[in-house]
Coordinates of C-alpha atoms and ligand atoms in Angstrom, one line a residue:
M186 CA 245.2 -92.2 74.4
I187 CA 245.8 -89.7 71.3
H188 CA 245.8 -86.9 73.8
S189 CA 248.3 -88.7 75.9
R190 CA 250.9 -89.1 73.2
R191 CA 250.6 -85.8 71.6
D192 CA 251.2 -84.7 75.8
F193 CA 253.8 -86.2 75.9
L194 CA 255.5 -84.9 72.5
R195 CA 254.8 -81.7 73.4
G196 CA 256.3 -82.8 76.9
A197 CA 259.4 -83.9 75.3
G198 CA 260.1 -80.7 73.6
S199 CA 259.9 -78.7 76.9
V200 CA 262.3 -80.6 79.0
A201 CA 265.2 -79.6 77.0
L202 CA 264.2 -76.1 77.3
L203 CA 263.1 -76.0 81.4
G204 CA 265.8 -78.7 82.3
A205 CA 264.8 -81.1 85.4
T206 CA 266.1 -78.6 88.4
G207 CA 265.0 -80.6 91.5
G208 CA 261.7 -80.7 93.3
W209 CA 261.1 -84.5 92.4
G210 CA 258.8 -86.8 94.5
P211 CA 260.0 -89.1 97.0
S212 CA 259.3 -92.3 94.4
A213 CA 260.8 -90.2 91.2
R214 CA 262.8 -92.4 89.4
A215 CA 265.1 -91.9 86.2
A216 CA 262.9 -94.1 84.1
E217 CA 259.9 -91.8 85.1
R218 CA 261.3 -89.6 83.2
D219 CA 259.5 -90.8 80.0
T220 CA 255.9 -90.3 82.0
V221 CA 253.6 -87.5 80.2
T222 CA 254.4 -84.0 81.1
L223 CA 251.7 -81.8 82.8
H224 CA 253.2 -78.3 81.9
A225 CA 251.7 -75.3 83.9
R226 CA 252.6 -72.1 81.6
P227 CA 251.3 -69.0 80.4
G228 CA 249.7 -69.0 77.6
T229 CA 246.4 -68.2 75.4
A230 CA 242.8 -68.8 75.4
R231 CA 239.6 -67.5 73.0
L232 CA 237.8 -67.3 76.0
A233 CA 235.6 -63.8 74.9
P234 CA 233.6 -63.6 71.2
P235 CA 234.9 -63.5 68.1
G236 CA 236.1 -60.0 67.4
Y237 CA 237.9 -59.6 70.9
P238 CA 241.3 -60.6 70.8
Q239 CA 242.2 -64.2 72.7
T240 CA 242.9 -64.0 76.5
P241 CA 246.4 -64.2 78.0
V242 CA 245.9 -67.4 80.7
W243 CA 248.0 -69.6 82.8
G244 CA 247.3 -73.4 82.0
Y245 CA 248.5 -76.7 81.9
D246 CA 250.1 -77.0 78.6
G247 CA 249.2 -73.6 78.2
S248 CA 245.3 -74.1 77.4
V249 CA 242.5 -73.5 79.4
P250 CA 241.0 -76.1 80.5
G251 CA 244.2 -78.4 80.6
P252 CA 244.3 -81.9 79.2
T253 CA 241.2 -83.8 80.1
I254 CA 242.7 -86.9 82.0
R255 CA 240.9 -90.2 80.9
V256 CA 241.9 -93.6 82.6
P257 CA 240.3 -96.4 83.0
H258 CA 239.5 -97.9 86.6
G259 CA 242.3 -99.2 88.2
Q260 CA 245.1 -97.6 86.2
R261 CA 247.6 -95.4 87.6
V262 CA 247.6 -91.6 87.1
T263 CA 251.3 -90.5 86.5
R264 CA 252.6 -87.0 85.3
R265 CA 255.5 -85.0 85.5
F266 CA 254.7 -81.9 86.6
V267 CA 256.6 -78.8 85.2
N268 CA 256.4 -75.9 86.6
G269 CA 256.7 -73.3 83.6
L270 CA 255.3 -70.1 85.9
P271 CA 257.0 -67.2 87.1
Q272 CA 255.2 -68.5 90.6
P273 CA 255.7 -71.6 93.0
S274 CA 252.6 -74.5 92.3
T275 CA 251.3 -77.3 92.9
V276 CA 248.5 -79.7 91.9
H277 CA 245.9 -80.9 93.8
W278 CA 243.8 -84.1 92.4
H279 CA 240.3 -82.5 93.7
G280 CA 238.2 -85.1 95.4
V281 CA 240.7 -88.2 94.6
R282 CA 240.9 -90.3 97.9
I283 CA 244.7 -90.2 97.2
E284 CA 247.7 -91.0 99.0
N285 CA 248.8 -88.1 101.2
S286 CA 252.0 -87.2 99.6
M287 CA 250.0 -86.7 96.2
D288 CA 247.5 -84.4 97.4
G289 CA 249.5 -81.2 96.5
V290 CA 248.9 -78.6 99.5
P291 CA 252.1 -76.5 100.0
E292 CA 253.5 -77.2 102.9
L293 CA 251.4 -79.7 104.4
T294 CA 251.4 -82.2 101.8
Q295 CA 254.6 -81.1 99.9
R296 CA 256.5 -78.7 99.3
S297 CA 255.9 -76.1 96.6
V298 CA 257.3 -76.7 93.1
Q299 CA 259.8 -73.6 92.4
P300 CA 259.6 -72.3 88.7
G301 CA 261.6 -74.1 86.5
A302 CA 261.2 -77.4 89.1
E303 CA 259.1 -80.6 88.7
F304 CA 257.4 -82.9 90.8
L305 CA 256.3 -86.2 89.9
Y306 CA 252.5 -86.9 90.5
D307 CA 252.0 -91.1 90.5
F308 CA 248.8 -92.4 92.1
E309 CA 246.2 -95.0 91.7
P310 CA 242.7 -93.1 92.1
P311 CA 240.7 -95.8 94.1
D312 CA 237.0 -94.7 92.8
A313 CA 236.1 -94.2 89.3
G314 CA 233.9 -90.9 88.6
T315 CA 234.3 -87.9 87.4
W316 CA 237.7 -85.7 89.5
W317 CA 239.5 -82.8 88.7
Y318 CA 242.8 -80.9 89.3
H319 CA 243.7 -77.5 89.8
S320 CA 246.8 -75.4 91.3
H321 CA 246.8 -75.2 95.1
H322 CA 249.3 -72.6 95.4
R323 CA 248.1 -69.1 95.4
T324 CA 244.8 -70.4 93.9
W325 CA 243.0 -67.5 94.5
E326 CA 245.2 -66.3 91.4
Q327 CA 246.7 -69.2 89.6
M328 CA 243.2 -71.1 89.5
A329 CA 241.8 -67.9 88.3
R330 CA 244.4 -67.5 85.7
G331 CA 243.0 -71.0 84.3
L332 CA 244.5 -73.7 85.9
Y333 CA 242.3 -76.8 85.6
G334 CA 241.7 -79.3 84.0
A335 CA 239.6 -82.6 84.6
L336 CA 240.4 -86.3 85.5
V337 CA 238.1 -88.9 84.4
V338 CA 238.3 -92.2 86.1
E339 CA 236.1 -94.7 84.0
E340 CA 234.3 -97.1 85.1
R341 CA 234.6 -101.1 84.5
I342 CA 231.1 -100.9 83.6
A343 CA 229.9 -97.7 82.0
P344 CA 226.3 -96.6 81.6
Q345 CA 225.0 -96.9 77.9
V346 CA 225.3 -92.8 76.4
D347 CA 226.1 -92.0 72.7
R348 CA 228.3 -89.2 74.5
D349 CA 230.4 -88.4 77.3
E350 CA 231.0 -84.5 77.3
V351 CA 233.2 -83.0 80.4
L352 CA 231.8 -79.4 80.9
L353 CA 234.1 -77.3 83.2
L354 CA 232.5 -73.9 84.2
D355 CA 234.2 -71.1 84.8
D356 CA 233.9 -67.6 85.1
W357 CA 236.3 -64.5 84.0
R358 CA 236.8 -61.5 85.2
L359 CA 237.5 -59.7 81.9
T360 CA 238.6 -55.8 80.7
N361 CA 236.8 -54.6 77.6
D362 CA 239.9 -56.0 75.2
A363 CA 239.4 -59.6 76.8
T364 CA 242.6 -59.6 79.6
L365 CA 241.8 -60.7 83.0
Q366 CA 241.6 -58.2 84.9
E367 CA 244.7 -58.3 87.4
S368 CA 242.4 -57.3 90.6
F369 CA 243.8 -61.0 92.3
G370 CA 244.4 -60.3 95.8
A371 CA 241.6 -57.4 96.0
L372 CA 240.6 -57.3 100.1
H373 CA 236.9 -56.6 99.2
D374 CA 236.5 -59.8 97.0
W375 CA 238.2 -61.7 99.9
A376 CA 236.0 -60.2 102.4
H377 CA 233.0 -60.8 99.9
A378 CA 231.6 -63.3 97.6
G379 CA 235.1 -63.9 96.6
R380 CA 236.6 -63.6 92.8
M381 CA 233.1 -63.6 90.5
G382 CA 233.4 -63.1 87.1
N383 CA 231.9 -61.1 84.6
W384 CA 231.9 -63.6 81.9
I385 CA 231.3 -67.3 82.0
T386 CA 232.6 -70.2 80.0
V387 CA 232.0 -74.0 79.2
N388 CA 235.7 -76.2 78.5
G389 CA 236.7 -72.3 78.1
D390 CA 234.7 -71.1 75.4
G391 CA 231.9 -68.7 75.7
A392 CA 229.5 -70.0 73.1
W393 CA 229.8 -73.7 73.7
R394 CA 228.1 -75.8 71.5
R395 CA 227.7 -79.5 69.7
A396 CA 225.5 -80.8 67.5
S397 CA 223.0 -83.0 69.2
S398 CA 219.9 -85.2 67.6
R399 CA 216.8 -86.1 69.4
H400 CA 216.7 -89.1 71.9
E401 CA 220.3 -89.4 71.6
R402 CA 221.4 -90.1 75.2
L403 CA 224.2 -88.2 76.8
R404 CA 226.5 -88.2 79.8
L405 CA 227.5 -84.6 80.7
R406 CA 230.0 -84.4 83.9
L407 CA 229.6 -80.8 85.0
V408 CA 232.9 -79.6 87.3
N409 CA 232.3 -75.8 88.6
A410 CA 235.9 -74.7 87.8
A411 CA 234.7 -70.7 89.0
N412 CA 236.5 -69.4 92.2
A413 CA 233.4 -68.1 93.6
R414 CA 230.4 -68.5 91.4
I415 CA 227.8 -70.9 92.8
F416 CA 225.8 -71.9 89.3
V417 CA 222.0 -72.5 89.6
L418 CA 221.9 -74.8 86.6
E419 CA 218.7 -75.9 84.4
L420 CA 218.1 -78.0 81.6
Q421 CA 215.7 -76.9 78.3
R422 CA 214.8 -79.4 76.2
M423 CA 217.0 -82.3 77.4
E424 CA 216.0 -84.2 80.8
G425 CA 217.0 -87.3 82.8
W426 CA 219.2 -87.7 86.2
V427 CA 221.8 -87.0 88.4
V428 CA 223.4 -90.4 88.9
A429 CA 226.5 -89.2 90.9
L430 CA 227.6 -86.3 93.0
D431 CA 231.0 -85.4 93.3
G432 CA 232.2 -88.2 91.6
Q433 CA 230.5 -90.8 93.7
P434 CA 227.7 -92.6 92.6
L435 CA 224.0 -91.9 93.8
P436 CA 222.5 -94.7 95.3
A437 CA 219.7 -94.0 93.2
P438 CA 219.5 -91.9 90.3
M439 CA 217.6 -88.6 90.8
G440 CA 215.9 -86.7 88.8
A441 CA 218.1 -83.6 87.1
G442 CA 215.7 -81.0 87.9
A443 CA 217.0 -77.9 89.3
L444 CA 220.8 -78.3 90.3
V445 CA 223.1 -75.8 92.5
L446 CA 226.9 -76.2 91.6
S447 CA 229.3 -74.6 94.2
P448 CA 233.0 -74.1 93.7
G449 CA 234.5 -77.6 93.5
E450 CA 231.4 -79.7 93.0
R451 CA 230.4 -81.8 90.1
A452 CA 227.4 -83.4 89.2
D453 CA 227.3 -86.2 86.4
L454 CA 223.9 -86.0 84.7
I455 CA 222.3 -88.6 81.9
V456 CA 220.2 -87.2 79.8
D457 CA 217.9 -87.3 77.1
V458 CA 217.5 -84.9 73.9
V459 CA 214.1 -84.5 74.1
G460 CA 213.6 -81.2 72.2
A461 CA 212.3 -81.4 67.9
E462 CA 214.9 -81.3 65.1
G463 CA 215.6 -77.6 64.6
E464 CA 215.4 -76.6 68.6
E465 CA 218.1 -76.2 70.8
A466 CA 218.4 -78.5 73.9
L467 CA 220.5 -76.1 76.5
L468 CA 222.4 -76.2 79.7
A469 CA 221.5 -73.0 81.5
T470 CA 222.7 -71.0 84.4
R471 CA 219.9 -68.5 86.1
D472 CA 221.4 -65.4 87.7
R473 CA 218.7 -63.5 89.7
E474 CA 216.0 -63.0 86.8
D475 CA 218.2 -63.8 84.1
T476 CA 219.0 -67.3 82.1
Y477 CA 222.3 -67.9 80.5
T478 CA 223.3 -70.4 77.9
L479 CA 226.0 -72.2 79.2
A480 CA 226.2 -75.1 76.4
A481 CA 224.0 -75.3 73.6
F482 CA 223.6 -79.3 71.5
P483 CA 221.5 -77.8 68.4
I484 CA 219.2 -80.7 67.5
Q485 CA 219.8 -82.1 64.2
G486 CA 218.4 -85.4 62.9
V487 CA 217.1 -88.4 65.0
A488 CA 218.9 -90.5 66.8
R489 CA 216.3 -93.2 67.8
K490 CA 212.4 -93.5 67.7
A491 CA 211.7 -93.2 71.7
R492 CA 214.0 -92.5 74.6
L493 CA 215.8 -95.4 75.8
P494 CA 214.9 -96.4 79.8
A495 CA 215.9 -94.9 82.6
P496 CA 220.0 -95.3 83.6
S497 CA 220.6 -98.3 86.6
P498 CA 222.8 -96.3 89.1
L499 CA 226.6 -96.7 88.7
P500 CA 228.5 -99.1 90.4
P501 CA 229.2 -98.0 94.1
N502 CA 232.7 -97.0 94.7
P503 CA 234.7 -98.6 97.4
V504 CA 234.2 -96.1 100.4
P505 CA 233.7 -97.5 103.6
P506 CA 230.0 -97.0 105.6
L507 CA 230.0 -94.8 108.3
G508 CA 230.1 -96.4 111.7
D509 CA 228.5 -95.3 114.6
L510 CA 227.9 -91.8 114.9
A511 CA 227.3 -91.6 118.6
S512 CA 230.1 -93.0 119.5
A513 CA 232.3 -90.9 116.2
R514 CA 235.0 -88.4 117.1
H515 CA 233.2 -84.7 117.2
A516 CA 234.8 -81.4 116.8
T517 CA 233.3 -78.1 115.7
L518 CA 234.2 -75.6 113.5
R519 CA 232.7 -72.1 114.0
M520 CA 233.0 -69.8 110.7
E521 CA 233.0 -66.3 111.3
G522 CA 234.1 -62.9 109.7
G523 CA 233.6 -61.3 106.6
A524 CA 231.6 -58.3 105.6
M525 CA 228.9 -58.1 107.3
G526 CA 229.9 -60.3 110.0
R527 CA 230.3 -59.9 113.9
M528 CA 233.8 -60.8 113.9
R529 CA 235.7 -58.3 116.1
Q530 CA 239.1 -59.9 116.6
A531 CA 241.0 -63.2 116.2
M532 CA 244.1 -65.1 116.6
L533 CA 247.0 -64.3 114.1
G534 CA 250.7 -65.0 114.6
G535 CA 250.0 -66.2 118.2
R536 CA 248.4 -62.7 119.5
M537 CA 244.3 -61.5 119.6
V538 CA 244.3 -59.1 116.7
G539 CA 241.4 -56.7 116.0
V540 CA 239.3 -56.9 113.0
R541 CA 241.2 -53.9 111.1
E542 CA 244.4 -55.4 111.7
L543 CA 243.6 -58.3 110.7
A544 CA 242.2 -56.7 107.2
E545 CA 245.6 -54.9 107.1
Q546 CA 247.2 -58.8 107.1
G547 CA 244.6 -60.0 104.3
K548 CA 242.9 -61.7 106.6
V549 CA 238.9 -61.3 107.2
W550 CA 237.4 -64.6 107.9
A551 CA 238.5 -67.0 110.9
F552 CA 237.9 -70.8 111.7
N553 CA 237.6 -71.2 115.7
G554 CA 238.8 -68.1 116.4
L555 CA 242.0 -68.3 114.4
A556 CA 242.6 -66.4 111.4
E557 CA 245.4 -68.5 109.6
M558 CA 246.2 -72.1 109.2
P559 CA 246.4 -73.6 112.8
D560 CA 249.9 -75.3 113.8
E561 CA 247.6 -77.9 115.6
P562 CA 244.7 -79.7 113.8
L563 CA 241.5 -79.3 114.0
L564 CA 240.9 -82.9 114.9
S565 CA 243.0 -86.2 115.2
A566 CA 241.6 -89.3 114.1
S567 CA 242.8 -92.6 114.2
L568 CA 242.7 -94.6 111.0
G569 CA 239.5 -96.0 110.3
E570 CA 237.3 -94.2 113.4
T571 CA 234.1 -92.4 112.3
V572 CA 234.1 -88.6 112.5
R573 CA 231.3 -86.0 113.1
L574 CA 231.7 -82.6 112.0
T575 CA 229.6 -79.6 113.3
M576 CA 230.3 -76.9 111.0
V577 CA 228.4 -73.7 111.7
N578 CA 228.5 -70.9 108.9
A579 CA 228.0 -67.6 111.5
T580 CA 228.7 -65.4 108.6
A581 CA 226.5 -63.3 106.0
W582 CA 227.8 -65.4 103.1
P583 CA 227.6 -68.7 102.2
H584 CA 230.6 -70.8 101.7
A585 CA 231.6 -74.4 100.0
M586 CA 233.5 -76.4 102.6
H587 CA 235.6 -78.7 101.0
L588 CA 237.7 -81.9 102.8
H589 CA 240.7 -83.5 101.1
G590 CA 241.6 -87.2 101.0
H591 CA 237.6 -88.7 102.3
H592 CA 234.3 -88.1 101.3
F593 CA 231.5 -87.5 103.6
R594 CA 227.9 -87.1 104.4
A595 CA 225.6 -84.6 105.8
V596 CA 224.1 -85.6 108.8
A597 CA 220.5 -84.3 109.6
S598 CA 219.1 -83.7 112.9
D599 CA 217.4 -87.0 112.7
G600 CA 220.3 -88.9 111.9
A601 CA 219.7 -89.3 108.3
T602 CA 223.1 -89.1 106.2
G603 CA 223.4 -87.6 102.5
P604 CA 225.2 -89.0 99.7
L605 CA 228.4 -88.8 99.5
R606 CA 230.3 -85.5 98.9
D607 CA 233.4 -84.1 99.3
T608 CA 232.7 -80.6 99.0
V609 CA 229.3 -79.0 100.8
L610 CA 227.7 -75.5 100.2
M611 CA 226.6 -74.0 103.6
D612 CA 224.2 -71.3 103.3
R613 CA 224.6 -68.0 105.7
E614 CA 224.0 -68.9 109.2
E615 CA 223.5 -72.2 108.2
T616 CA 224.8 -75.5 110.8
L617 CA 225.6 -78.6 109.3
D618 CA 226.9 -81.9 110.8
I619 CA 229.1 -84.0 108.4
A620 CA 230.5 -87.2 109.1
F621 CA 233.4 -89.6 107.4
V622 CA 235.8 -93.1 108.0
A623 CA 239.1 -91.2 108.7
D624 CA 240.4 -94.3 106.4
N625 CA 243.1 -92.1 104.9
P626 CA 246.2 -91.7 106.7
G627 CA 247.6 -88.1 106.6
D628 CA 247.3 -84.8 106.9
W629 CA 243.9 -83.0 105.2
L630 CA 243.2 -79.8 104.6
L631 CA 239.4 -78.4 105.1
H632 CA 238.8 -75.4 103.5
C633 CA 236.3 -73.0 101.9
H634 CA 236.6 -73.9 98.4
M635 CA 236.2 -70.2 97.5
P636 CA 240.3 -69.7 97.6
E637 CA 239.9 -66.1 98.5
H638 CA 238.0 -67.1 101.4
S639 CA 240.5 -69.8 102.3
V640 CA 243.3 -67.6 101.7
A641 CA 241.9 -65.0 104.1
G642 CA 241.2 -67.3 107.0
M643 CA 239.0 -70.0 106.3
K644 CA 241.6 -72.8 106.3
T645 CA 241.9 -75.6 108.7
W646 CA 243.3 -79.5 108.9
V647 CA 243.0 -82.9 110.3
R648 CA 244.9 -85.2 110.7
V649 CA 244.6 -89.1 110.5
A650 CA 247.1 -91.3 111.9
Ligands
C2O80 CU1 239.8 -78.4 94.9 CU2 241.5 -77.8 98.4 O1 240.7 -78.1 97.0
CU81 CU1 233.8 -69.2 101.6

């Protein structure tokens, strides 16, 4: 655990400067001040090509991405979050079926951590897999400035691979001198597709590359950390399988052909380099007609004579099976608003408000006619109950719907269920049923993972008690 030690040393230096000024979690004990620090602070990153200046960012430990946190399944994750930003912040552990008080949602699960203050995040991830963490305060600004990193919980029996790479995909809106365009909060973005960037990075690098060899087997843990970009992915001179989606193992590995990752989603791939020496294996993304390289694996040498046999499925995580769907507790979520939408009015601050005034208040979307976080949950479930949600996307835009604290399955009209997910892309005008077992007590956010949409009205919550 070299990175932990380094973080610890770094953190130890920063404590003296910042001081401990309250904001401690309920489980804080003096001894825990020795735990590894996760320090959100301004820093710089080499996002743009050589010849451009470095980009000022906000990052965990000042870097983009933040440190990859890797723990064996069954081990606790303990991080003393120190807020060195000029704004309040929190850390959300995306996809982890975490205890509610550690979920990092301001005003729902904890108070925001003020500048200079700290919060102790301490939890045991119940599931092995690829998770990630990011700011959940002013996410539309803080995540876009670089506040995210990967959390890898290693399987007790891991699949045989030569290498395991985390690839965090992001896009940035850069100026010509490689600084971030300070257009956070632009209502036009909020009402359209969100903050789309003009520069794509993998692990904070615009030209990420690592040498590989023919027939080498790689595990690629892909995370879409962009605010709004939906990545259409393809592999070149690499072939293999998707073995997990949103951290949860697929019961059977699925051919990794075309893959779409919307904001917040992850995919674990096991791939073999099949190109010849001197070629480059590529992870690429398609944007309309064009294909861009995300990550390049120049092929040097031969790892073995032939490809390894197909991998077995990853061991399943302890997610309870869905109960009876016919008798499940049911709610409908109608998503409205946005540019080219039909929404004319919505409730805001206890009164009905027309779209023009809504827009003046920065609200351009609504869930069930409400353009802000409701006081009452969308649904209250008793612990262990099966819940079915019908989500109706009555907008002209795709949305990446994310539920906290649980994993769900899409339910088709014939009752067939999809793989476990924590985020699902809904196309414009699409209706989708999802179902999950409400086995995690607490108040859990349900929102669009394009944070510009979420802040502008696409957020609600469910209560499990
Ligand atoms: Cu990854 Cu509520 O978010
Ligand atoms: Cu959205």
